[in-house]
C-alpha positions as semicolon CSV with decimal commas, in nm:
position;residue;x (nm);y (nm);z (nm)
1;X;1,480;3,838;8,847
2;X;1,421;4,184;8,621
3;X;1,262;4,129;8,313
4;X;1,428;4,268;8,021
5;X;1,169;4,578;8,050
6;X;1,235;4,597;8,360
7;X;1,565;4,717;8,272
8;X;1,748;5,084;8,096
9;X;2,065;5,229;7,984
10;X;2,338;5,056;7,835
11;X;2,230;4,747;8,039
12;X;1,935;4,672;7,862
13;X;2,115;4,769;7,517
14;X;2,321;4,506;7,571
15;X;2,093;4,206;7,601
16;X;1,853;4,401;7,344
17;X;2,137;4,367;7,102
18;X;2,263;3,990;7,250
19;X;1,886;3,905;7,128
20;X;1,951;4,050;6,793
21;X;2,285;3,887;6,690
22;X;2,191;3,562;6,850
23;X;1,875;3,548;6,640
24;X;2,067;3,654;6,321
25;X;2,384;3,421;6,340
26;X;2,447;3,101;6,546
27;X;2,585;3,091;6,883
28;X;2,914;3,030;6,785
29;X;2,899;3,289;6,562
30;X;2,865;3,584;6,742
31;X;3,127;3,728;6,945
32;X;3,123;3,990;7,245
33;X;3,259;4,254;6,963
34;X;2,976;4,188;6,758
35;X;2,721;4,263;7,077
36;X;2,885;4,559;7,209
37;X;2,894;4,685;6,844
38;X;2,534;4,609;6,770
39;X;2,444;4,777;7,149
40;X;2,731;5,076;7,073
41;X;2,891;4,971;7,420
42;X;3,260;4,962;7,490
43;X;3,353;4,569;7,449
44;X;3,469;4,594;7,851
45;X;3,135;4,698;7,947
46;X;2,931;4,345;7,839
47;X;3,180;4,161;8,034
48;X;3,106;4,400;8,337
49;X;2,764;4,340;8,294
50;X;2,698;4,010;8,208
51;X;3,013;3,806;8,217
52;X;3,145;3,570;7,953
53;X;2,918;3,483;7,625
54;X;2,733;3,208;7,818
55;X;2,626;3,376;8,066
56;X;2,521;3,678;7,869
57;X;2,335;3,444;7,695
58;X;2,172;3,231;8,009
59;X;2,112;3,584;8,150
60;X;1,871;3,664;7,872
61;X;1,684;3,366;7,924
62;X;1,699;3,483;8,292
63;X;1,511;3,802;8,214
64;X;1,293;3,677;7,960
65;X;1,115;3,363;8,207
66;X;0,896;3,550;8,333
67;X;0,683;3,426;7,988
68;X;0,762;3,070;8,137
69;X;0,635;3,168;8,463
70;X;0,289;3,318;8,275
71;X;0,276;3,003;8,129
72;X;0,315;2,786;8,414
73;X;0,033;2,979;8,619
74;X;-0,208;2,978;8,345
75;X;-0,168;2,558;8,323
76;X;-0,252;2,573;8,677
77;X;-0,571;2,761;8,614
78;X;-0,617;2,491;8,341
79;X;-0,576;2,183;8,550
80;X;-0,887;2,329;8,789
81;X;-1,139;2,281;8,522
82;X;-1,309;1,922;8,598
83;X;-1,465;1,897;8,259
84;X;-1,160;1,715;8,029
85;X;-1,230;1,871;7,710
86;X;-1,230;2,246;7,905
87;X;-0,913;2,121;8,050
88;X;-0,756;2,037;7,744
89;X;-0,843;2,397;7,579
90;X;-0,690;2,573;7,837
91;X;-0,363;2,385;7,870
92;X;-0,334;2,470;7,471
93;X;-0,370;2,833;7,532
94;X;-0,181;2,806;7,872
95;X;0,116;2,689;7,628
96;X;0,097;2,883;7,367
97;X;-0,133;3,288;7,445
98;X;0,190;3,384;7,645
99;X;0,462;3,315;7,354
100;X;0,256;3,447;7,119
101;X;0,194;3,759;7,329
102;X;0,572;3,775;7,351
103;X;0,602;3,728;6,966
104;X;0,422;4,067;6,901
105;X;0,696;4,282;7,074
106;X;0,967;4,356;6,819
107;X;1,208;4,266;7,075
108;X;1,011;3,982;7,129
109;X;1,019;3,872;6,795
110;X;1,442;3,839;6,845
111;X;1,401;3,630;7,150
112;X;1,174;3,376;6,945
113;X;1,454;3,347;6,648
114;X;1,710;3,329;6,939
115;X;1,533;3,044;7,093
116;X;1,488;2,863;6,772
117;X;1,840;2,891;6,675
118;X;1,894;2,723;6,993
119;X;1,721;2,450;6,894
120;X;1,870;2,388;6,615
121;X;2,184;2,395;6,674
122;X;2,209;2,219;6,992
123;X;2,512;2,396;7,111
124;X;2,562;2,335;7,492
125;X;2,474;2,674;7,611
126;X;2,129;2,610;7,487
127;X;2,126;2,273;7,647
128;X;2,188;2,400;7,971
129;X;1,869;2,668;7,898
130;X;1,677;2,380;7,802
131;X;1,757;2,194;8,138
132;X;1,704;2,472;8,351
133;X;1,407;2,637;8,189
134;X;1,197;2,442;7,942
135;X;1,249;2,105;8,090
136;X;1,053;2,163;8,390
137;X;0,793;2,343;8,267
138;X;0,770;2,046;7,985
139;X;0,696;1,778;8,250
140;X;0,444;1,985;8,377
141;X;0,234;2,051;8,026
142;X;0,309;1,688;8,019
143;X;0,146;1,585;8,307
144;X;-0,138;1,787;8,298
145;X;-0,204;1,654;7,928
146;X;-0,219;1,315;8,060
147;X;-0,443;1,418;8,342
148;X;-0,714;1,554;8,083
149;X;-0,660;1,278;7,894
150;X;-0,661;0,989;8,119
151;X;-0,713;0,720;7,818
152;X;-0,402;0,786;7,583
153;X;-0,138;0,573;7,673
154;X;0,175;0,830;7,782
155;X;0,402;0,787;7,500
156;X;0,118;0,930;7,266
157;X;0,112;1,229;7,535
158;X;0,491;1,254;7,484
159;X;0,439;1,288;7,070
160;X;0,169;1,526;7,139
161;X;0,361;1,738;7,342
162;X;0,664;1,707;7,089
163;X;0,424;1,777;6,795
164;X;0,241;2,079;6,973
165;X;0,590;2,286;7,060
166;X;0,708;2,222;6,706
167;X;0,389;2,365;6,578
168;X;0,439;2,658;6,808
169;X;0,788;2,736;6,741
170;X;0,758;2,713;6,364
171;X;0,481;3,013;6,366
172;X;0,685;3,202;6,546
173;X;0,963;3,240;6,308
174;X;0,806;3,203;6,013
175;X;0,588;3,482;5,844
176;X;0,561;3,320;5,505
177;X;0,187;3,282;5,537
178;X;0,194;3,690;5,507
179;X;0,277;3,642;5,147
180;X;0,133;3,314;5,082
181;X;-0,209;3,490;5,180
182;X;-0,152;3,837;5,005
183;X;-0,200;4,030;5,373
184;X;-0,476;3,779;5,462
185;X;-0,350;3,631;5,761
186;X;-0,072;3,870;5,954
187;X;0,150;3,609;6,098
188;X;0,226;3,835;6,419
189;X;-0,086;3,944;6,502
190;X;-0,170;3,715;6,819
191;X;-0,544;3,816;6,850
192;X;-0,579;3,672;6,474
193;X;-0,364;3,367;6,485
194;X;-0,387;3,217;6,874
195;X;-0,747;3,102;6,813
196;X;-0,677;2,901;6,496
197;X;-0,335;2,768;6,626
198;X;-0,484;2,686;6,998
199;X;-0,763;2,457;6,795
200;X;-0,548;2,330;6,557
201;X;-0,285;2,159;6,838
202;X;-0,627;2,061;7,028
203;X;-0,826;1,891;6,759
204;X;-0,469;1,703;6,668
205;X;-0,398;1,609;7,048
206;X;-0,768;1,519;7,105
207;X;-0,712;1,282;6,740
208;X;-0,420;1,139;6,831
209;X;-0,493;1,068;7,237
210;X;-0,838;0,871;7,098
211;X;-0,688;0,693;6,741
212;X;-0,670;0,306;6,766
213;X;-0,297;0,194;6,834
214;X;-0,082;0,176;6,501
215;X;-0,014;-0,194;6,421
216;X;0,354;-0,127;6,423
217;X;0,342;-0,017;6,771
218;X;0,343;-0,298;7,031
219;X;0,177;-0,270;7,359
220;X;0,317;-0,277;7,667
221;X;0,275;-0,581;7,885
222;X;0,083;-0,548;8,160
């Protein structure tokens, strides 16, 4: 699959501006008029294209995986270190360099919003992007968590996991700390921000993998 680069002409107008009013309004808020008007396309030409709504908006996700796929073959880099803590640094910045990378591009920045939206409102065209496309390459992270950390019972690997993409996702679309810091820390900029973010989820995965069990959490039998 052609990544959205990969792409020119009115074709890559279109999911340029599917991006852009899926990032600015919910999914059941934007119509094909609204697209074709952002993209200045005849309304007839995003069905030619791309089909109905849902699969204009599963064919974004189409053209944008090739992030997922960066992703997926740095973890496997990752997994080859056989010191833990080495391990466990470069699954963090196999999950989160390539997003960030992505987050830079002003296109980029749409396709974050997009996917966040998605999130949030649950809507079952996202669901069936989460199945296809982040739900593998969830398990994965997943596993290779629990590999480099081989003491932390699973369900704390599942939190971790949980806490780590919410971190992630919330930088992504939110530049607040641009005015909170009066220029000091440019919420876009990956060079700046992927070092502090990558230790930040590590230092909280490495905390939470080695912290005593909570009393209100019961152990499983053996």
């Amino acid at each position: 699959m052609s990544s959205v680069n990969d792409l020119s002409g009115k074709k890559r107008a279109i999911l340029v501006a599917a991006e852009k009013c899926f990032a600015m309004q919910s999914y059941e808020g934007v119509s094909i008029r609204d697209i074709a008007h952002e993209a200045q396309v005849p309304v007839a030409l995003v069905g030619y294209y791309f089909g109905a709504k849902n699969e204009l908006y599963h064919a974004i996700y189409e053209h944008r995986s090739s992030y997922i796929a960066e992703r997926l073959s740095d973890l496997h880099k990752a997994t080859q270190h056989a010191d833990p803590d080495m391990a466990l640094n470069a699954i963090i910045a196999a999950f989160i360099t390539p997003v960030l990378r992505l987050n830079e591009q002003p296109d980029g920045v749409n396709f974050s919003r997009m996917v966040m939206r998605g999130v949030i409102d649950q809507h079952e065209a996202s669901a069936r992007i989460t199945r296809e496309f982040y739900d593998p390459m969830a398990r994965e992270f997943i596993s290779a968590l629990s590999s480099a950390l081989p003491a932390a019972p699973i369900e704390i690997i599942f939190w971790c996991y949980q806490f780590a993409l919410g971190a992630l996702l919330h930088h992504v679309v939110d530049t607040r700390i641009e005015r909170l810091s009066e220029g000091l820390c440019p919420a876009r900029n990956a060079a700046v921000a992927t070092p502090h973010l990558q230790r930040f989820i590590t230092a909280g995965i490495r905390a939470a993998a080695l912290a005593p069990p909570h009393p209100s959490v019961k152990e499983h039998p053996a």
